[in-house]
Coordinates of N, CA and C in Angstrom, one line a residue:
Chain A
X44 N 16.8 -19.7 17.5 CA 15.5 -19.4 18.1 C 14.3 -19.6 17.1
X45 N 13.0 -19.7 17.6 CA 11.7 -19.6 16.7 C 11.9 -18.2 16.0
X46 N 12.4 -17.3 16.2 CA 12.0 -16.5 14.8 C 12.9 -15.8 14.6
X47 N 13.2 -14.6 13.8 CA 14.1 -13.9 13.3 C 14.5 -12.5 14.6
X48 N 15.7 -12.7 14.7 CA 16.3 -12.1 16.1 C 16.9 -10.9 15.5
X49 N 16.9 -9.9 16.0 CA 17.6 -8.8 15.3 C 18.2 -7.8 16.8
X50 N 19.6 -7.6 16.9 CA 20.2 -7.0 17.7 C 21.1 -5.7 17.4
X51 N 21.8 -4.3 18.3 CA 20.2 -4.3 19.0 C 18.9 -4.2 19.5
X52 N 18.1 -3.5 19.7 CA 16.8 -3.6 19.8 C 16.6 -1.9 19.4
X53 N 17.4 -1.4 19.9 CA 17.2 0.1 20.2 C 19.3 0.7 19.7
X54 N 19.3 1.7 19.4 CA 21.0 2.2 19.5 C 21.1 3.3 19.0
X55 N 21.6 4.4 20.0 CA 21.5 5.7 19.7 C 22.9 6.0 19.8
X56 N 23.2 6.7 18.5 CA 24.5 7.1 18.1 C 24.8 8.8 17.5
X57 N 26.5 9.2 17.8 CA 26.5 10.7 17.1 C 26.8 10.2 15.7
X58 N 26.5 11.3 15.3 CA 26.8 11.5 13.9 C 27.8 11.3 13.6
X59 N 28.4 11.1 12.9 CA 29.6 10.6 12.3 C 29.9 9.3 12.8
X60 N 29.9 8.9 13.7 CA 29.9 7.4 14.0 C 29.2 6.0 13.0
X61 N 30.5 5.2 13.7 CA 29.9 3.7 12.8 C 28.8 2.7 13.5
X62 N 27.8 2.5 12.6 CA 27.2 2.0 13.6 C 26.9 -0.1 13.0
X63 N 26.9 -1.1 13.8 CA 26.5 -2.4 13.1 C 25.0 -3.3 13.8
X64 N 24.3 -3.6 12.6 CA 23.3 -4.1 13.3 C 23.3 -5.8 12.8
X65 N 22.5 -5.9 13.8 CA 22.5 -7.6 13.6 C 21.5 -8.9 13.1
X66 N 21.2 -9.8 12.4 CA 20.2 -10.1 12.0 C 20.9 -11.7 12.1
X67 N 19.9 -12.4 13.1 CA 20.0 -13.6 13.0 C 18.5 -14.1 12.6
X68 N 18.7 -15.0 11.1 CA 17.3 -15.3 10.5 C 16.8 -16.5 11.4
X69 N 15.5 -16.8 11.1 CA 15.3 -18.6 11.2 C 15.9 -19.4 10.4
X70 N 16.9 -20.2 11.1 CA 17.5 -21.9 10.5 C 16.6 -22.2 9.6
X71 N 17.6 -22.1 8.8 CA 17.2 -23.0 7.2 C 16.6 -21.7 6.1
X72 N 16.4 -21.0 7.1 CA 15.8 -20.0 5.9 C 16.8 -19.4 4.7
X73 N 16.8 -19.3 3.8 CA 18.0 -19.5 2.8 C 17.5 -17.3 2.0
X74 N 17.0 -16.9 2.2 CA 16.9 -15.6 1.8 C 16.3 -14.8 3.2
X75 N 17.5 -13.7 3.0 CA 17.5 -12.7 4.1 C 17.5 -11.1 3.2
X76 N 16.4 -10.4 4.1 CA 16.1 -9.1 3.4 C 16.5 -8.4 4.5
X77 N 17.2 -6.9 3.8 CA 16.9 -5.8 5.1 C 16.2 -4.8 4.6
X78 N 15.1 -3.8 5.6 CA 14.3 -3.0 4.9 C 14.6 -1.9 6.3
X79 N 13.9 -0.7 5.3 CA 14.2 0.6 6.4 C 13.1 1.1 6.5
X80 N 12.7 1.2 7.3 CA 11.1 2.0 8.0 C 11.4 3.3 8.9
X81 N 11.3 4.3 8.4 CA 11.4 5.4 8.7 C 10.2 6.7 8.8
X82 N 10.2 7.0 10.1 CA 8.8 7.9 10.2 C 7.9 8.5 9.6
X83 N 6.5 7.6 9.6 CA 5.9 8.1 8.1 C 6.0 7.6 6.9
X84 N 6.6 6.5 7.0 CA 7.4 6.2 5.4 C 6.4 5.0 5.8
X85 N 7.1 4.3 4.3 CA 6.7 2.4 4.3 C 7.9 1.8 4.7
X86 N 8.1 0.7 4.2 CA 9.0 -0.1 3.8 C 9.6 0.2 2.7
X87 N 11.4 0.4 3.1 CA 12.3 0.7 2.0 C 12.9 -0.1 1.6
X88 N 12.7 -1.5 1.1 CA 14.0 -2.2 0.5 C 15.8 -1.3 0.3
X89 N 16.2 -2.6 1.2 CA 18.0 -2.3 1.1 C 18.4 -3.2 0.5
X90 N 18.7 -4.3 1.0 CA 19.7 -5.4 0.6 C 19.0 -6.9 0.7
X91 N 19.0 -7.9 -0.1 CA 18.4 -8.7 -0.4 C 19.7 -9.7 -0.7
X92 N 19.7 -11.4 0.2 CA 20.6 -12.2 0.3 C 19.8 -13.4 -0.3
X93 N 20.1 -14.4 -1.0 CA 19.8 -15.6 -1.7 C 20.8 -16.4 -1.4
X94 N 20.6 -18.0 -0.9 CA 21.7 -18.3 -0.7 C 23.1 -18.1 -1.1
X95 N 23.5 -18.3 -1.6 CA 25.0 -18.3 -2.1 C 25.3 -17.2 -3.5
X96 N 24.6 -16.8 -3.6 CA 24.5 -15.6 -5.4 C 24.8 -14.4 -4.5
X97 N 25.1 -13.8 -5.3 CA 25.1 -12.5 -4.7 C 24.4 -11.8 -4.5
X98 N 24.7 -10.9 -3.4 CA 23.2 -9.8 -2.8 C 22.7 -8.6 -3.8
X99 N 21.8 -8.7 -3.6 CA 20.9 -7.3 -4.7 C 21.0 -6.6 -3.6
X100 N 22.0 -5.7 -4.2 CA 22.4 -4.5 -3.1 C 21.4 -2.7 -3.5
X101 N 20.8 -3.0 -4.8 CA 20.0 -1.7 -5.4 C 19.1 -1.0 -4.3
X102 N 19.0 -1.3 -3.6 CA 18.3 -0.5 -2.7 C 18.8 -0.1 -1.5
X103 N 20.5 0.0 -1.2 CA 20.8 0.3 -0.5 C 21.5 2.1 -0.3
X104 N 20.9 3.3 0.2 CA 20.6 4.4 -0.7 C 22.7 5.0 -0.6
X105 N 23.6 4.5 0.2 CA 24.8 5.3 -0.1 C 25.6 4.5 0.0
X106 N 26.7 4.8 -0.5 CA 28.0 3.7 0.3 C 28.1 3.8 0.8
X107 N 27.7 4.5 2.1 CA 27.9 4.5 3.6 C 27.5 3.2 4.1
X108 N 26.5 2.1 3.8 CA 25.4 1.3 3.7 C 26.5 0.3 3.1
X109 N 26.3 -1.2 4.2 CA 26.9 -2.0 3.7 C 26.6 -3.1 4.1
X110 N 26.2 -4.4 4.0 CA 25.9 -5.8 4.6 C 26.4 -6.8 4.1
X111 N 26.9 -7.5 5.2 CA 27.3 -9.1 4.8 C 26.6 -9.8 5.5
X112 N 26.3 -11.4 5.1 CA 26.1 -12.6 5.4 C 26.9 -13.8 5.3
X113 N 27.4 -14.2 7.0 CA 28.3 -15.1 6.7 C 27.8 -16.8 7.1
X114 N 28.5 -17.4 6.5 CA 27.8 -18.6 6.5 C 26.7 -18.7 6.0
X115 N 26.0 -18.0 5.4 CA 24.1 -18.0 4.7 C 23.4 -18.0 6.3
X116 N 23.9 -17.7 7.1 CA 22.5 -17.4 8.6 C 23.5 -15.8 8.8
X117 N 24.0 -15.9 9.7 CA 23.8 -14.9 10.3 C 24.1 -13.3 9.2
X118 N 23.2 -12.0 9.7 CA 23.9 -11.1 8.5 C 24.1 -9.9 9.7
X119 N 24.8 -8.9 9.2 CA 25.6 -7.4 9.7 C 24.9 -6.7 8.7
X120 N 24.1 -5.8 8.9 CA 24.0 -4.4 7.9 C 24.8 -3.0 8.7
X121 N 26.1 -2.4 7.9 CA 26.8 -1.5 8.5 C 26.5 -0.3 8.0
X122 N 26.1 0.8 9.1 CA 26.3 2.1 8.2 C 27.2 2.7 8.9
X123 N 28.2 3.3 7.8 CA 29.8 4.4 8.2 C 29.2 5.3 8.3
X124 N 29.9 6.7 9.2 CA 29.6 7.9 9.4 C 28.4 8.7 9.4
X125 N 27.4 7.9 10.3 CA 26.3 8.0 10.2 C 25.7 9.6 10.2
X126 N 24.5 10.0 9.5 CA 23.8 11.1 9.5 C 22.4 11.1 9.9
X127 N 21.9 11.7 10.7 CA 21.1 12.3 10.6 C 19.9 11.9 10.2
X128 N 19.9 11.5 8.9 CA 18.2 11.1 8.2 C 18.9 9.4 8.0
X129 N 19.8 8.9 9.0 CA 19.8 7.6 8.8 C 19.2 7.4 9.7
X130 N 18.5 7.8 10.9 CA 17.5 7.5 12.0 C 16.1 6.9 10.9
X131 N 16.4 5.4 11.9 CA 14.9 4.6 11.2 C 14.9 3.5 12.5
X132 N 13.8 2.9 11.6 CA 13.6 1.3 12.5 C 14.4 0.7 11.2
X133 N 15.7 -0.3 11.6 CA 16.1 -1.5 10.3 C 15.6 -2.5 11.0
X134 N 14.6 -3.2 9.9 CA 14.0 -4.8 9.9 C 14.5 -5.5 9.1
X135 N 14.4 -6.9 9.6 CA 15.5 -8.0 9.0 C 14.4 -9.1 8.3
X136 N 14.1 -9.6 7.9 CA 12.8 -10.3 7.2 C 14.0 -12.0 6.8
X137 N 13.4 -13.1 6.7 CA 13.9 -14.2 5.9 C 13.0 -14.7 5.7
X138 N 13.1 -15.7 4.7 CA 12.2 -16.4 4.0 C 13.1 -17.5 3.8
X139 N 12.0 -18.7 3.4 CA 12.4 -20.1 2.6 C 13.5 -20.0 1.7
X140 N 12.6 -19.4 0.8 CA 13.7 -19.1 -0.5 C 13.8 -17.7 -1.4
X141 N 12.9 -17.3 -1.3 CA 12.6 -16.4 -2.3 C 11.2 -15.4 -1.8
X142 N 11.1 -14.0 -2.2 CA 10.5 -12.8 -1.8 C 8.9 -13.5 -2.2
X143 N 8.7 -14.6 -2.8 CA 7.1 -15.2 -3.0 C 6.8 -15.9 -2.2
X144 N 7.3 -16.1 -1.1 CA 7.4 -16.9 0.4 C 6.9 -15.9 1.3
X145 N 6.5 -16.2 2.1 CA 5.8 -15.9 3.4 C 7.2 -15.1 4.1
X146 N 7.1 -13.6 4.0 CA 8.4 -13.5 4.9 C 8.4 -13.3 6.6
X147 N 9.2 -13.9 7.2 CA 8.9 -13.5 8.8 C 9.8 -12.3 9.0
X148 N 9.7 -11.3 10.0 CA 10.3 -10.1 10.2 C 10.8 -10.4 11.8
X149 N 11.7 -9.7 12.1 CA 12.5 -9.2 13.3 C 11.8 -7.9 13.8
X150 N 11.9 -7.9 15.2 CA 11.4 -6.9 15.5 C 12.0 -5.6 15.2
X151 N 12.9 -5.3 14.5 CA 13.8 -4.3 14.0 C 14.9 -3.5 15.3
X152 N 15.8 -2.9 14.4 CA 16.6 -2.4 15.4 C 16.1 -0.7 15.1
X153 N 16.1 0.2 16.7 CA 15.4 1.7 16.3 C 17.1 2.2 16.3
X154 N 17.3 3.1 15.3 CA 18.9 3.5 15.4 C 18.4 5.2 15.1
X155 N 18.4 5.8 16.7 CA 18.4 7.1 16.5 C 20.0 7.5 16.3
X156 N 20.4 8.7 15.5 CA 21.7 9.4 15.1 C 21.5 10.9 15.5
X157 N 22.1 10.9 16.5 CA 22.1 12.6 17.2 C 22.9 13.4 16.6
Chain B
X1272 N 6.8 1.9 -13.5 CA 7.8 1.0 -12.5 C 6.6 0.4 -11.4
X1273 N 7.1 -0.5 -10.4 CA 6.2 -0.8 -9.7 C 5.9 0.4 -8.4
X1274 N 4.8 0.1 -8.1 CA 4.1 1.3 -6.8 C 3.1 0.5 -6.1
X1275 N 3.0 0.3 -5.0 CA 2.0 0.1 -3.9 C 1.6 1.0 -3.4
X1276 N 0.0 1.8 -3.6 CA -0.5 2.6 -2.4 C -1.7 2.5 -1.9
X1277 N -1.2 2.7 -0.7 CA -2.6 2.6 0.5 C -2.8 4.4 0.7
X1278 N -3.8 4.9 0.5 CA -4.3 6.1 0.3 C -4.7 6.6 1.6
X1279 N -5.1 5.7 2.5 CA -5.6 5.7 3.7 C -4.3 6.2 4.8
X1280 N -3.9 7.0 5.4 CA -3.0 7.0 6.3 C -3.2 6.5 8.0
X1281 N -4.5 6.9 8.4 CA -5.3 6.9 9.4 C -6.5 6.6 9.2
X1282 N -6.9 5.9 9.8 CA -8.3 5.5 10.1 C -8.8 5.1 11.9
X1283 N -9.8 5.7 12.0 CA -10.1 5.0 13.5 C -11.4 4.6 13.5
X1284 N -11.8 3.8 14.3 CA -13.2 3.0 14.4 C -13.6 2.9 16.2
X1285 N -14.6 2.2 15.9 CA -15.3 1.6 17.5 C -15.6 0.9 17.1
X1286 N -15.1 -0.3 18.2 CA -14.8 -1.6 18.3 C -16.5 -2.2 17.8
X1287 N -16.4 -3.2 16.9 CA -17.4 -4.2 16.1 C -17.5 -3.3 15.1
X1288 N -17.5 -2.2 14.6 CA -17.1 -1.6 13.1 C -16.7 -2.1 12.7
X1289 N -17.0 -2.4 11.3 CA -16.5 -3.2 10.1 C -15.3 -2.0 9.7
X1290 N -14.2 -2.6 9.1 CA -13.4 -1.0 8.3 C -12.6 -1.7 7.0
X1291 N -12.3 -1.0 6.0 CA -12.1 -1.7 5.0 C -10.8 -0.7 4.7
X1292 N -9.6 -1.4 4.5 CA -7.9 -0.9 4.2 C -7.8 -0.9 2.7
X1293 N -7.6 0.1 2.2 CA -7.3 0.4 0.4 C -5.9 0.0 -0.3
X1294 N -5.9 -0.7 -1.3 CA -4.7 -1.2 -1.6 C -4.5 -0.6 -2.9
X1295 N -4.0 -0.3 -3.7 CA -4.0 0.2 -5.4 C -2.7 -0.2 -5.8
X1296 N -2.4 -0.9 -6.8 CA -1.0 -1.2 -6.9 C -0.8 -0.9 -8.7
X1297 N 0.6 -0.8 -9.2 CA 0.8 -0.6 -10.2 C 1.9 -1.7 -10.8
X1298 N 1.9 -2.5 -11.9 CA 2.8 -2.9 -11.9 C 2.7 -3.8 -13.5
X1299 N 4.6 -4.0 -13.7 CA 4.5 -3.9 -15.3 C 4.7 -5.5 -15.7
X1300 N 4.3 -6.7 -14.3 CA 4.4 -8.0 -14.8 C 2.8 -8.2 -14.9
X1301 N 3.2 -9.5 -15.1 CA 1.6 -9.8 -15.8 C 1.4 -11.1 -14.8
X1302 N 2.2 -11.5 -14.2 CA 1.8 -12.4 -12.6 C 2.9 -11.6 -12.1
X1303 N 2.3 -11.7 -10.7 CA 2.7 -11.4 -9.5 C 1.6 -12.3 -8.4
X1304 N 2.6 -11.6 -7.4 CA 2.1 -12.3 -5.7 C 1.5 -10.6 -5.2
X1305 N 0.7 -10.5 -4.5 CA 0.1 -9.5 -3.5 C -0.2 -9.9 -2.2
X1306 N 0.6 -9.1 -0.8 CA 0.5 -9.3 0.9 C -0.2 -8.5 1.2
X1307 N -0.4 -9.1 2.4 CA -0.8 -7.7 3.5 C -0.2 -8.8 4.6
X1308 N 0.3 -7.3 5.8 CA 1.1 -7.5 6.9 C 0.6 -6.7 7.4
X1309 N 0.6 -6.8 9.0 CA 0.4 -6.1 10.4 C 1.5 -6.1 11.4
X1310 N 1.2 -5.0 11.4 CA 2.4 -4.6 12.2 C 1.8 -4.2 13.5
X1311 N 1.7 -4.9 14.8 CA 1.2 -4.5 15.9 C 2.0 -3.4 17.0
X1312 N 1.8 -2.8 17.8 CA 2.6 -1.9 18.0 C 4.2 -2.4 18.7
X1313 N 4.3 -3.9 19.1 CA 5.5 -4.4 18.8 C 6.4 -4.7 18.0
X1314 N 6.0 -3.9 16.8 CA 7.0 -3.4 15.9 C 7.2 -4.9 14.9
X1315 N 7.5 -5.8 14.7 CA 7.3 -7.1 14.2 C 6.2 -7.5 13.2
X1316 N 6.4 -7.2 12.0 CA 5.3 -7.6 11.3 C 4.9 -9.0 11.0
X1317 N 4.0 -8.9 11.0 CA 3.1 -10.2 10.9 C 2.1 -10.9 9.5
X1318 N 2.9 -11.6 9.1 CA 2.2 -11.8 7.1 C 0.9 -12.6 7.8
X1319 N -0.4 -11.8 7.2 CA -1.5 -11.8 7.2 C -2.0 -12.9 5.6
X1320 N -1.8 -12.5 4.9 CA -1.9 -13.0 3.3 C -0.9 -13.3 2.2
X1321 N -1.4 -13.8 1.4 CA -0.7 -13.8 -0.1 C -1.5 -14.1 -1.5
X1322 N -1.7 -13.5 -2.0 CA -2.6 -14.2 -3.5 C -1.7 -13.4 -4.4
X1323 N -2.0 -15.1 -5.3 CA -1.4 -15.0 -6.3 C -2.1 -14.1 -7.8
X1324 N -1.9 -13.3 -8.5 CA -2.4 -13.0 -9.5 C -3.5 -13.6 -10.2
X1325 N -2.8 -14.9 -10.3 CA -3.8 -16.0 -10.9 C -5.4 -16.2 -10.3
X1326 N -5.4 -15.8 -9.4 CA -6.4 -16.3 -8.5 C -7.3 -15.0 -8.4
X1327 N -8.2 -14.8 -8.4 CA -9.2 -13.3 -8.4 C -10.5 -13.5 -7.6
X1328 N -10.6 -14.8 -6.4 CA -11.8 -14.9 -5.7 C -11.3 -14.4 -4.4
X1329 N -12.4 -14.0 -3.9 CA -12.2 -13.6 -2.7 C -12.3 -14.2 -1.5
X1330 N -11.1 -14.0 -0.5 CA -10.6 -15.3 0.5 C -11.0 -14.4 1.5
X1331 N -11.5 -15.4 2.8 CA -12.4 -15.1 3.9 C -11.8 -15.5 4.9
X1332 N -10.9 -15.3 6.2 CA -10.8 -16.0 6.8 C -10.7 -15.6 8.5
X1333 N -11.4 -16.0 8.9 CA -12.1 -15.3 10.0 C -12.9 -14.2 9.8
X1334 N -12.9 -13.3 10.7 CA -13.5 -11.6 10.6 C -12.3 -10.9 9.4
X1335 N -11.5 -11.5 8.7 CA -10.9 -10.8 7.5 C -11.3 -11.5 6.2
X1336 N -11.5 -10.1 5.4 CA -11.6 -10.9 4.5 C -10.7 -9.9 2.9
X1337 N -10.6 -10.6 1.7 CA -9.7 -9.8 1.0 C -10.4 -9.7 -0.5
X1338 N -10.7 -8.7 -1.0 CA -10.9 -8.6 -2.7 C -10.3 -8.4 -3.5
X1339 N -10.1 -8.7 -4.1 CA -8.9 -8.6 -5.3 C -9.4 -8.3 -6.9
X1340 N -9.2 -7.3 -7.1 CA -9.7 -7.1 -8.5 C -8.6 -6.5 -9.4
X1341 N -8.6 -7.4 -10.1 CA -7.0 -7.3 -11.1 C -7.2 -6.2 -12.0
X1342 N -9.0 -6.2 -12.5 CA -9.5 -5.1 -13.4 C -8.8 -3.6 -12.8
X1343 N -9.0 -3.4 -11.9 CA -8.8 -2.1 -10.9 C -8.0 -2.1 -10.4
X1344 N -6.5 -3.4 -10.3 CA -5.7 -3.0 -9.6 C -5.9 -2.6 -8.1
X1345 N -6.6 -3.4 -7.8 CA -6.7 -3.2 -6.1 C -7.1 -4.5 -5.5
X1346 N -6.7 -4.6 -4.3 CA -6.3 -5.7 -3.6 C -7.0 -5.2 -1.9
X1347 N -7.9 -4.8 -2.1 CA -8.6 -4.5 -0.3 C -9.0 -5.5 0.9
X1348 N -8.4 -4.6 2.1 CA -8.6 -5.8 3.0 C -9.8 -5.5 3.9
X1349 N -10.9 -6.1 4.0 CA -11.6 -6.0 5.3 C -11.7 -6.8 6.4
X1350 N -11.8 -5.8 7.8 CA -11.9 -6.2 9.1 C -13.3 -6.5 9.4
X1351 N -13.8 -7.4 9.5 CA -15.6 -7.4 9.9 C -15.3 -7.3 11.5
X1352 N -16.5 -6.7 11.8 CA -16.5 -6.6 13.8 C -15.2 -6.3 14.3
X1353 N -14.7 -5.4 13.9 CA -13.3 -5.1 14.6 C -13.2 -4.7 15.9
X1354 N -11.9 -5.4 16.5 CA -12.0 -5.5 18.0 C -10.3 -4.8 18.2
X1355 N -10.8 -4.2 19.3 CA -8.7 -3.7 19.8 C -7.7 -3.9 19.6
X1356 N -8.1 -5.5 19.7 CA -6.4 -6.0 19.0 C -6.1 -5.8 17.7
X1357 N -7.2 -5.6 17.2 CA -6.7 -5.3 15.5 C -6.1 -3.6 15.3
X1358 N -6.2 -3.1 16.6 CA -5.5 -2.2 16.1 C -4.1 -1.8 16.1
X1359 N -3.5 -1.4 14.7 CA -2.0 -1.7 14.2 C -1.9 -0.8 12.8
X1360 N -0.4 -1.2 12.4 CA -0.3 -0.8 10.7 C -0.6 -1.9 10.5
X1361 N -1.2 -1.3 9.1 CA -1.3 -2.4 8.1 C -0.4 -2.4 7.0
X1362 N -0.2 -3.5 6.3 CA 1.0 -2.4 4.7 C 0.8 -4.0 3.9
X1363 N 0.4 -3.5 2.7 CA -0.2 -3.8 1.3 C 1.2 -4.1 1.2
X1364 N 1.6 -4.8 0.0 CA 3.1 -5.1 -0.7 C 2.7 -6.2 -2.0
X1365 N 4.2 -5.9 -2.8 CA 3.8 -6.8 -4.0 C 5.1 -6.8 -4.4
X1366 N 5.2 -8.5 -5.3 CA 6.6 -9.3 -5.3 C 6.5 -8.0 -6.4
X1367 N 8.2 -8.0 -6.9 CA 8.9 -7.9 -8.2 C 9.3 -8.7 -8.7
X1368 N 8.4 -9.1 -10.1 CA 9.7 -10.2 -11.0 C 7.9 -11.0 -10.7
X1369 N 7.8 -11.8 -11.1 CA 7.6 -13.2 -10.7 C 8.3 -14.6 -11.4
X1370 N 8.5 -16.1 -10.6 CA 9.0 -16.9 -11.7 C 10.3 -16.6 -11.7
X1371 N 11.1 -16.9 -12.9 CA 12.5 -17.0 -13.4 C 12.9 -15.2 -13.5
X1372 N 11.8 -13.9 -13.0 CA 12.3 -13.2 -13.4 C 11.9 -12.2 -12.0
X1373 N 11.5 -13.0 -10.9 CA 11.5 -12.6 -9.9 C 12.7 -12.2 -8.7
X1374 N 12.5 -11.0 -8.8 CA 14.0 -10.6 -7.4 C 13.9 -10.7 -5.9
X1375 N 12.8 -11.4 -6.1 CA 12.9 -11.9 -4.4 C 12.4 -10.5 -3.7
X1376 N 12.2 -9.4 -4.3 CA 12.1 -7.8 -3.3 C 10.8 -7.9 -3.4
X1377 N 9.9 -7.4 -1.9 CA 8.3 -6.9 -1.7 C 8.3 -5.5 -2.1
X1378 N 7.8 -4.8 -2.5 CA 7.3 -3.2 -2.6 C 6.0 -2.9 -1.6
X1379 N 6.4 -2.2 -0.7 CA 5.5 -2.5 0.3 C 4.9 -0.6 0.2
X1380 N 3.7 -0.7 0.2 CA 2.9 0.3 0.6 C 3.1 1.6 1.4
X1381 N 2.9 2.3 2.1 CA 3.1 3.6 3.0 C 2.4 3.0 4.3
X1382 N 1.1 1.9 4.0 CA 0.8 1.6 5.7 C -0.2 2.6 5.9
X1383 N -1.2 1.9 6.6 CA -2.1 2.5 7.3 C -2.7 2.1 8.4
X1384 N -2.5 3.4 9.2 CA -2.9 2.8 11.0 C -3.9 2.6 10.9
X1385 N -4.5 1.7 12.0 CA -6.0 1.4 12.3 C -5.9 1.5 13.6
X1386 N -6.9 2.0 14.1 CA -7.0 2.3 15.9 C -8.6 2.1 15.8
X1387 N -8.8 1.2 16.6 CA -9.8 0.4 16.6 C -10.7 0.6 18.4
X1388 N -11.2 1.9 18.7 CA -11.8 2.5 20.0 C -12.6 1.3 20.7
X1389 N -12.7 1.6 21.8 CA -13.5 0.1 22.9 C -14.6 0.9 22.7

């Protein structure tokens, strides 16, 4: 597609459940970020992908919290046993190459946790 | 460590009011990159800008325009004649790292609504 797809749009889950979200970047774009927007807040940096290096996972706040990208496009960010103050909007952002690039964003996924 | 803040949380106007968004940032490189994004109520943000550190003149483009004062650490955006559709978040942000020592992460601001009245 023209721009960064994120699935799905909306997902309301119980507590303790697993939940997976989806992030298909724009083709070719070689760095994929996920960030957490939560009521009131800014933007939280989570996980940050570069092609082929490994992900700077430092902002991802538990091991509950987990993402892969396979093939360098498509990525999963997973959270296990979800709680409570995991209710946010997750947005998917890619870029060319690097966070000094113009990032385009997904319209995020809203993941209420009951 | 680094910090982006917009002080402003709320602002409202009528429509052709000029309004001006506060940026303040903190940070321990000596180049960096500085954004602003809009986020309309489609949730989807939208990269408005980028200046580089290096650069300290101020860029005009359309009814926006941006100041940048490295002295003061602030980076402000103004709306000239603001109209409806400009109303949205806004959110300031700033690279970490720059160069060979840059991590690819934005530090983005807290965001401030604009609701821009007919």
């Amino acid at each position: 597609g023209a721009g960064v797809s994120q699935s799905p749009s909306n997902k309301v889950t119980e507590k303790g459940k697993d939940v997976e979200l989806r992030c298909d970047p724009i083709s070719g774009h070689t760095a994929l970020y996920w960030y957490r927007q939560s009521l009131g807040q800014g933007l939280e940096f989570l996980i940050y992908f570069q092609g082929n290096s490994a992900p700077d996972k430092s902002g991802l706040p538990s091991d509950r919290f987990s993402a892969e990208r396979t093939g360098g496009s498509v990525s999963t960010l997973t959270i296990q046993r979800t709680q409570q103050e995991d209710s946010a909007v997750y947005l998917c952002a890619s870029s060319l190459r690097t966070g000094l690039e113009k990032l385009f964003f997904g319209s995020g996924t809203q993941l209420s946790v009951l | 460590a680094q910090k982006v803040t917009q002080a402003q949380t709320e602002i409202s106007v009528v429509e052709k009011e000029d309004v001006t968004l506060d940026c303040v940032y903190e940070t321990r490189d000596t180049t960096y990159y500085l954004f602003w994004y809009k986020q309309p109520p489609s949730g989807e943000l939208v990269f408005l800008i980028r200046r580089n550190s290096f650069d300290e003149q101020n860029e005009i483009s359309g009814r926006y325009s941006w100041n940048f004062q490295k002295s003061t650490s602030s980076f402000n955006f103004t709306i000239t004649a603001s109209q409806v559709v400009d109303s949205a978040v806004y959110f300031c942000a700033l690279s970490e790292g720059y160069g060979s020592s840059n991590t690819g992460k934005l530090i983005f601001g807290q965001g401030t609504t604009l609701q821009v009245k007919p």
